[in-house]
Coordinates of C-alpha atoms and ligand atoms in Angstrom, one line a residue:
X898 CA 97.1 143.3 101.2
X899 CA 99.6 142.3 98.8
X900 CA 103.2 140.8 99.6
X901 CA 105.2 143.4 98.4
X902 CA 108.8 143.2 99.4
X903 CA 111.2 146.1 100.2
X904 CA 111.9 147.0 96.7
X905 CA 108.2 147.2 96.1
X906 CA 108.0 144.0 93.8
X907 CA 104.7 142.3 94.9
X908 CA 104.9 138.3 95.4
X909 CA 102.3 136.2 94.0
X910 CA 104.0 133.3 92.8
X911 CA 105.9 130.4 95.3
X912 CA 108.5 127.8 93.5
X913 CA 108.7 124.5 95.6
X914 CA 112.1 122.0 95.3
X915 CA 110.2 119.0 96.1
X916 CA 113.5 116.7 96.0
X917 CA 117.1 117.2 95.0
X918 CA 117.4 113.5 93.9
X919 CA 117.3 113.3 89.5
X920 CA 116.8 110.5 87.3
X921 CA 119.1 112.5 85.0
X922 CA 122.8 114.0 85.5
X923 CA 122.9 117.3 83.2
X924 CA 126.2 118.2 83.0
X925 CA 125.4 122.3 84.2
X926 CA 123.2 121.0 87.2
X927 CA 125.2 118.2 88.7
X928 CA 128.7 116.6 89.0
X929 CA 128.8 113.0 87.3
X930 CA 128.0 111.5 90.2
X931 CA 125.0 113.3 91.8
X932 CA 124.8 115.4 94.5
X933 CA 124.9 114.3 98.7
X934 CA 121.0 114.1 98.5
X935 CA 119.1 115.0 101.3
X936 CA 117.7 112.2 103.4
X937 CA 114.4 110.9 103.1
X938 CA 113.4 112.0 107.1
X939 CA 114.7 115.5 106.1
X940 CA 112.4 116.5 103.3
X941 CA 109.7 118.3 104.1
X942 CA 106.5 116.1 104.1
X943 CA 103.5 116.8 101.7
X944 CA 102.0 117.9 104.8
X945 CA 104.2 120.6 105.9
X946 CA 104.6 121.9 102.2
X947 CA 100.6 122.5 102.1
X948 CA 100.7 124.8 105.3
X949 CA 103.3 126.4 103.8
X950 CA 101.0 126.7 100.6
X951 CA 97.9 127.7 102.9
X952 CA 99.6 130.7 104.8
X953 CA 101.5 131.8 102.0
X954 CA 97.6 132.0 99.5
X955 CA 96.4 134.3 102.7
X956 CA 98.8 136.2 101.9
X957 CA 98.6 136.2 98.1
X958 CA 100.2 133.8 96.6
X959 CA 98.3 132.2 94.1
X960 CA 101.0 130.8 91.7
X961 CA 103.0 127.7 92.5
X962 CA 105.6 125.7 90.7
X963 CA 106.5 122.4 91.3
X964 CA 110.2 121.4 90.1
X965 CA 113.5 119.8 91.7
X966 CA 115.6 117.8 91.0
X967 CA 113.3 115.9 89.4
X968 CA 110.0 116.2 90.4
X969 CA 108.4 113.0 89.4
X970 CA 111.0 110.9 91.0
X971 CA 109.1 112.3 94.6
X972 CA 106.5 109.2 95.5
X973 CA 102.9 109.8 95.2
X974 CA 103.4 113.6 93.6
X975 CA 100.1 113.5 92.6
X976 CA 98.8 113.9 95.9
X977 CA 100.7 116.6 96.5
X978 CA 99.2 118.1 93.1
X979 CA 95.7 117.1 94.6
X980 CA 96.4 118.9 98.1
X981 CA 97.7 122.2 96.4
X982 CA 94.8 122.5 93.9
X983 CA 92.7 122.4 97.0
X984 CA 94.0 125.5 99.3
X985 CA 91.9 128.3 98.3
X986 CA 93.4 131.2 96.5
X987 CA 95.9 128.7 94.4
X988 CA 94.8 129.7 90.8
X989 CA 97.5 128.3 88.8
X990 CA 99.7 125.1 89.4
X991 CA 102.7 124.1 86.7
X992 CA 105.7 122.2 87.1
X993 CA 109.2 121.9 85.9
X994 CA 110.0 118.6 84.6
X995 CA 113.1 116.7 82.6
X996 CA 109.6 115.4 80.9
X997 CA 111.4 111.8 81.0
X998 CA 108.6 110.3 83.2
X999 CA 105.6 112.1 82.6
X1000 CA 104.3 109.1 79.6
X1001 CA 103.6 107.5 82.9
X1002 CA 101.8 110.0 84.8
X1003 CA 100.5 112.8 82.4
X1004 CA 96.8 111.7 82.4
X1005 CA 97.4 111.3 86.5
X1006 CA 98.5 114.9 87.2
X1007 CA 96.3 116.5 84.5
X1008 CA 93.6 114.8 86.5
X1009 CA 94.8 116.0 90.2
X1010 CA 94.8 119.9 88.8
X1011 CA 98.3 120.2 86.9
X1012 CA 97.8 123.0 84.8
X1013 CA 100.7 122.9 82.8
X1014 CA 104.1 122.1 82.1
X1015 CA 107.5 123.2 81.1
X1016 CA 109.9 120.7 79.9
X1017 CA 113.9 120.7 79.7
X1018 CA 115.2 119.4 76.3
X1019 CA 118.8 120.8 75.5
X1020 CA 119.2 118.8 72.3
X1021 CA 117.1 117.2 69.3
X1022 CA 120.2 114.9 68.8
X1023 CA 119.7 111.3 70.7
X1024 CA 123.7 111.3 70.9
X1025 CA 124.2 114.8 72.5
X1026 CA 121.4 114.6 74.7
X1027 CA 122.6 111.8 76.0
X1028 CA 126.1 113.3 76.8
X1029 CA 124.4 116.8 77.9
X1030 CA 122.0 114.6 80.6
X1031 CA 124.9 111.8 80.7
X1032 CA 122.5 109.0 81.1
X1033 CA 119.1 110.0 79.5
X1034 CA 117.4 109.1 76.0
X1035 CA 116.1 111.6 74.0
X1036 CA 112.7 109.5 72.8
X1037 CA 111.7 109.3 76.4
X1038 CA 112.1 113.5 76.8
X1039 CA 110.1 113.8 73.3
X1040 CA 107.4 111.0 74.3
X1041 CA 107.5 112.9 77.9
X1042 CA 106.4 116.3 75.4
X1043 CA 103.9 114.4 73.3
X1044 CA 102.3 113.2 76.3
X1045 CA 102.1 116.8 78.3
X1046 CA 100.7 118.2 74.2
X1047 CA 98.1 115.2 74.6
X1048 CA 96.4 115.8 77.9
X1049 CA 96.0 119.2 77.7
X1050 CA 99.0 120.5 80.0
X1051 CA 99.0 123.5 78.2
X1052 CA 101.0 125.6 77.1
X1053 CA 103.6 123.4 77.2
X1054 CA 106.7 125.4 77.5
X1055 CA 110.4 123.1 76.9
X1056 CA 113.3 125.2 78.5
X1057 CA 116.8 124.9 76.4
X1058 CA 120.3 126.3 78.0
X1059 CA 122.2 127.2 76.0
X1060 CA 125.9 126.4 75.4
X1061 CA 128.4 127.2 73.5
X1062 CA 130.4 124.5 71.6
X1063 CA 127.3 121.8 72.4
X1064 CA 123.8 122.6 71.4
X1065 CA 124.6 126.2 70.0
X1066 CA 124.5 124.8 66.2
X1067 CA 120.9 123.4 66.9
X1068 CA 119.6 126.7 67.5
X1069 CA 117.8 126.6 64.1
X1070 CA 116.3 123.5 64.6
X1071 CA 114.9 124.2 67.7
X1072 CA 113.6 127.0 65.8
X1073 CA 112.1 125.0 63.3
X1074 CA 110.3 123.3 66.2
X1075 CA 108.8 126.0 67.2
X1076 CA 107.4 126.5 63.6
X1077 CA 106.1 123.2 63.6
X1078 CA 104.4 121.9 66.9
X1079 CA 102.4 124.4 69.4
X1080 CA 105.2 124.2 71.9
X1081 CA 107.2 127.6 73.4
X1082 CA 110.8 127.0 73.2
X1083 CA 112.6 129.1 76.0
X1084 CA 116.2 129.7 75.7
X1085 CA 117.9 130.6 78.7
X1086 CA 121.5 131.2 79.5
X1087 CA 123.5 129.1 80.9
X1088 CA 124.0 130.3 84.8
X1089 CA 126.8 129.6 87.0
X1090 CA 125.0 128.2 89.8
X1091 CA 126.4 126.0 92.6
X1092 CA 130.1 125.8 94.1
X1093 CA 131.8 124.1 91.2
X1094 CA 131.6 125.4 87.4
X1095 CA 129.7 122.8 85.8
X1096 CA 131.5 124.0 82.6
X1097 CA 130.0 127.6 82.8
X1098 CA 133.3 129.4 81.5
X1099 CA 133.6 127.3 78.8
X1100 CA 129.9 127.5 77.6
X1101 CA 128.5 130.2 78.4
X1102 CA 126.9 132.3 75.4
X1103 CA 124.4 135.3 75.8
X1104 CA 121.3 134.8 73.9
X1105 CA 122.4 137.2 71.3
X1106 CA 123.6 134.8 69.1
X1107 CA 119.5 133.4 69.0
X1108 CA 118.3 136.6 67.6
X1109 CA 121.4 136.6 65.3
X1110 CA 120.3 132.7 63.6
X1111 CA 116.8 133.7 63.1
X1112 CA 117.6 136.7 61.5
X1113 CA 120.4 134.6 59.3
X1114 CA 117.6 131.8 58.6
X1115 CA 115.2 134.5 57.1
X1116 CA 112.9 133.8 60.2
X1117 CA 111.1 137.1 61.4
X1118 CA 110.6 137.0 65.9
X1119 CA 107.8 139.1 66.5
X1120 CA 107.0 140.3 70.2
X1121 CA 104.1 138.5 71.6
X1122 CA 102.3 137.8 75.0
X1123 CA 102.5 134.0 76.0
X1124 CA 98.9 132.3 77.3
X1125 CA 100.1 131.7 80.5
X1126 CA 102.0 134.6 81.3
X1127 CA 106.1 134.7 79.9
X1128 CA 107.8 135.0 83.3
X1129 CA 110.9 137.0 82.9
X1130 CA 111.0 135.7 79.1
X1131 CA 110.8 137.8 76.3
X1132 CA 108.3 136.1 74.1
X1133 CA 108.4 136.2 70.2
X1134 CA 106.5 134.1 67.8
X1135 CA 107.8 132.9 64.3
X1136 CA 106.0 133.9 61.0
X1137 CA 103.5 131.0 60.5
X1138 CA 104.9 128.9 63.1
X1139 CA 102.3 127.0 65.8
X1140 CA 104.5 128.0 69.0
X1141 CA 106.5 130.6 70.0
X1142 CA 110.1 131.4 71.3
X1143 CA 110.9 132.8 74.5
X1144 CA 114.6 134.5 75.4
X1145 CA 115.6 134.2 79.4
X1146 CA 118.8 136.4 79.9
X1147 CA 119.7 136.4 83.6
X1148 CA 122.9 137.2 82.8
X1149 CA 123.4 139.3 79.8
X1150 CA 120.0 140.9 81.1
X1151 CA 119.5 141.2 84.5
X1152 CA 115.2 140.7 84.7
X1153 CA 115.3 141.0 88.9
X1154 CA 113.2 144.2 89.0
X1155 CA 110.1 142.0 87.8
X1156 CA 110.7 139.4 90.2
X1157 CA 107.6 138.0 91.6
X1158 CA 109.0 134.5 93.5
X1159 CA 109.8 133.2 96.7
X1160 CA 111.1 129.8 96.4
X1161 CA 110.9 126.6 99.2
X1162 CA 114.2 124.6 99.3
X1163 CA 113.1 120.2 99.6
X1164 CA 113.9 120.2 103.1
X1165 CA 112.0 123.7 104.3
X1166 CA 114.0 126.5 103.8
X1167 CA 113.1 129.7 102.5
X1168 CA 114.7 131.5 100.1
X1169 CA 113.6 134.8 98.2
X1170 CA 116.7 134.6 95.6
X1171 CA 117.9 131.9 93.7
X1172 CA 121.5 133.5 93.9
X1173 CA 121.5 134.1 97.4
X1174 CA 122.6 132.8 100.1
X1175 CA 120.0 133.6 102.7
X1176 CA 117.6 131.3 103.5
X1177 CA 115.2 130.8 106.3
X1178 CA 113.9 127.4 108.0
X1179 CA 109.9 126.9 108.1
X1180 CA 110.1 123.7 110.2
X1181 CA 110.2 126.2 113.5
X1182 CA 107.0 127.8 112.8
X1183 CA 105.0 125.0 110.4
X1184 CA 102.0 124.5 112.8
X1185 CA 101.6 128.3 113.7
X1186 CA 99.9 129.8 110.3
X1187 CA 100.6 133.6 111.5
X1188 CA 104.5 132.8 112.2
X1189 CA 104.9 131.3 109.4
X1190 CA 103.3 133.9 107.4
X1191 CA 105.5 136.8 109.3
X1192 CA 108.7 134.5 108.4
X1193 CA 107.3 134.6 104.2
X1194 CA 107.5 138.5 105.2
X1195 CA 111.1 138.9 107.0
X1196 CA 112.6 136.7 104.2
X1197 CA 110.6 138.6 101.5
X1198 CA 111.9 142.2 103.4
X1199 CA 115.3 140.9 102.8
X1200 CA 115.1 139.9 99.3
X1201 CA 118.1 142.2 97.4
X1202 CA 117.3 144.3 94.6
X1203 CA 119.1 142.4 92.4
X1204 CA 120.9 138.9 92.0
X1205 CA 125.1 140.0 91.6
X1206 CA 125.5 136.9 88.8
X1207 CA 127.9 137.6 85.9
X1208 CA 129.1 136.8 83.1
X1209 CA 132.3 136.0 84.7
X1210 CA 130.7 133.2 86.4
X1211 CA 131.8 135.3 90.3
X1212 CA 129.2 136.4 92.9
X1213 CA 130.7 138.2 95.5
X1214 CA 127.8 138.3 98.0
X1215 CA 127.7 134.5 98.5
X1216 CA 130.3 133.1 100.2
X1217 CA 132.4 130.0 98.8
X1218 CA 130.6 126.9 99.9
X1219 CA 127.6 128.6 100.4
X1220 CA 126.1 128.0 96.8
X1221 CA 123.3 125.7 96.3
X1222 CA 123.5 124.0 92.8
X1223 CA 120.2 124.5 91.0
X1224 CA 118.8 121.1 91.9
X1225 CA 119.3 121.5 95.6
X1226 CA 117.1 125.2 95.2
X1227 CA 115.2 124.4 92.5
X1228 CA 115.3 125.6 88.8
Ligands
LIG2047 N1 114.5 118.3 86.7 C1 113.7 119.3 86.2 C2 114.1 119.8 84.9 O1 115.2 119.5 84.5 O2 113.3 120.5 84.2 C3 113.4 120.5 87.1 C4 114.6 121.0 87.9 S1 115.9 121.8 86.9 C5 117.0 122.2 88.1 C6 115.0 123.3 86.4 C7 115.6 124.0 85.3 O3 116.9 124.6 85.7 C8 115.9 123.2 84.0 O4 115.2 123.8 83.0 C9 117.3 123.3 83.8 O5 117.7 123.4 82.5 C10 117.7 124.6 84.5 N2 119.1 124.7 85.0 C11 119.7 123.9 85.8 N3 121.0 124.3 85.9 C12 121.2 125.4 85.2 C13 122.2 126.3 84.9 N4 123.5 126.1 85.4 N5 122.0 127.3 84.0 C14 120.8 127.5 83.5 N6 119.7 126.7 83.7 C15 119.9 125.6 84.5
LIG2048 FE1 118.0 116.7 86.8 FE2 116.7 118.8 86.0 FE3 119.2 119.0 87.1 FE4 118.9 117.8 84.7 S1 118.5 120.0 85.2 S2 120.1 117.0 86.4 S3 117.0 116.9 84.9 S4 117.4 118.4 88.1

């Protein structure tokens, strides 16, 4: 029986925040000087995540996603990759990454089960990057991609926000990326997630103005479907390029009535929204498989039809201070 929810969307695919703590600072994800991260004692343990896994694969999940904050910051995330590979009924295991780390542990997490990847790079400029992540170095994000190209974590997808006034005149050559290396180059707009505006009324810019440089370039997007499955991305590939290029609109283009996700929060909560403020703990249920599983099912039941982010940056069904930035949800 699948999970459907009360829109009739069925569930198959669970999105875990496995820490809120970063390596990195992006300037749309976190103030300059972090976030108040959640203590060590109060994320939920490897353990507790895998039952949530378990009863959640009964029930038909068979899609998870690693991600964060930064997931490779979390200690030993290889056994958690090792432990989710193992439930039964878990077909497909990716991850979210800043890609910073992963020369260090590619060949590790390939080897526990990691499927794939996608990557975060908002700039091919050392400079900007560096200003965009505020502390990080754009030949560590690039070696981080070479890596996830060389053992196999295919198909390695990067994820660019886009914003106006900083990386929107490197559009085309994230294009020309695309032409060149087998990687799948997903724009998505910029979102105004959290309590604070990260900048969002100053940068925002719907994906429009993608469509618009490729056409001005000469370059021809053709609709195709990504190995892998495209998510809520429209997929395109270039005219003899190697990789393709995806468009994510949540905002110009609401894509909520294909939503398949439930997400887990680093320290246990349920949510079935990322733009929403309800949320459900798991810690009062984690060693009783069919509680748990009914709780996956009330949060599912109350999932809205659709988020109510625009592109004035306001939401009013969340209250103020409410908001979760992205890194305390996960992207
Ligand atoms: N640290 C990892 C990374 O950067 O890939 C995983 C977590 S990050 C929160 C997941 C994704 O959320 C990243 O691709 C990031 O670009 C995206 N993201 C964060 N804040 C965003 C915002 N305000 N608007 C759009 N995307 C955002
Ligand atoms: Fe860290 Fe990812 Fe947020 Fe950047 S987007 S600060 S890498 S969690």
């Amino acid at each position: 029986m699948p999970l459907i929810d009360g829109h009739g969307r069925k569930h198959d695919y669970l999105r875990i925040s496995v820490t809120d703590r970063c390596n990195l600072r992006c300037l749309y994800c976190m103030d300059a000087d972090g976030i108040d991260q959640t203590s060590h004692s109060a994320i939920l343990s490897y353990e507790d995540i895998v039952k949530v896994v378990s009863a959640g694969a009964e029930l038909g999940i068979n899609k998870i996603r690693l991600t964060g904050g930064e997931p490779l910051v979390r200690k030993d995330l290889v056994e958690l990759i090792r432990k989710i590979t193992a439930v039964p009924g878990i077909k497909d295991l990716a991850m979210t990454t800043n890609g910073t780390l992963l020369p260090h542990y590619a060949a590790e997490l390939k080897g526990a089960g990691l499927n794939r990847v996608n990557i975060s790079l908002d700039s091919l400029n050392p400079v900007k990057y560096r200003s965009i992540t505020r502390c990080g170095e754009l030949h560590d994000a690039l070696e981080g991609i070479e890596a996830a190209l060389q053992y196999d974590l295919k198909p390695v997808k990067l994820n660019t926000v886009l914003m106006k006034g900083i990386n929107d005149d490197e559009v085309l050559d994230f294009l020309h990326l695309a032409c060149e290396k087998p990687l799948h180059i997903r724009f998505i707009e910029y979102m105004p997630i959290g309590d604070h505006d990260h900048g969002y009324s100053n940068h925002y810019l719907p994906l429009d103005h993608i469509r618009a440089t490729a056409k001005n370039a000469g370059l021809t997007l053709t609709p195709v479907p990504l190995p892998g499955g495209a998510g809520p991305a429209e997929s395109y590939s270039i005219t003899g390029g190697k990789g393709t290029i995806g468009l994510i609109h949540p905002i110009s283009k609401h894509f909520c009535s294909t939503c398949n996700r439930l997400r887990l929060t680093p320290e246990g909560s349920l949510k079935a929204c990322l733009y929403w403020q309800d949320e459900e703990p798991v810690q009062p249920f984690i060693n009783d498989k069919k509680a748990l599983q009914a709780l996956i099912k009330k949060v599912l039941n109350s999932k809205p039809a659709e988020h109510q982010m625009d592109a004035d940056g306001k939401c009013g069904a969340v209250k103020p201070g409410k908001m979760r930035t992205m890194s305390r949800t996960g992207g």
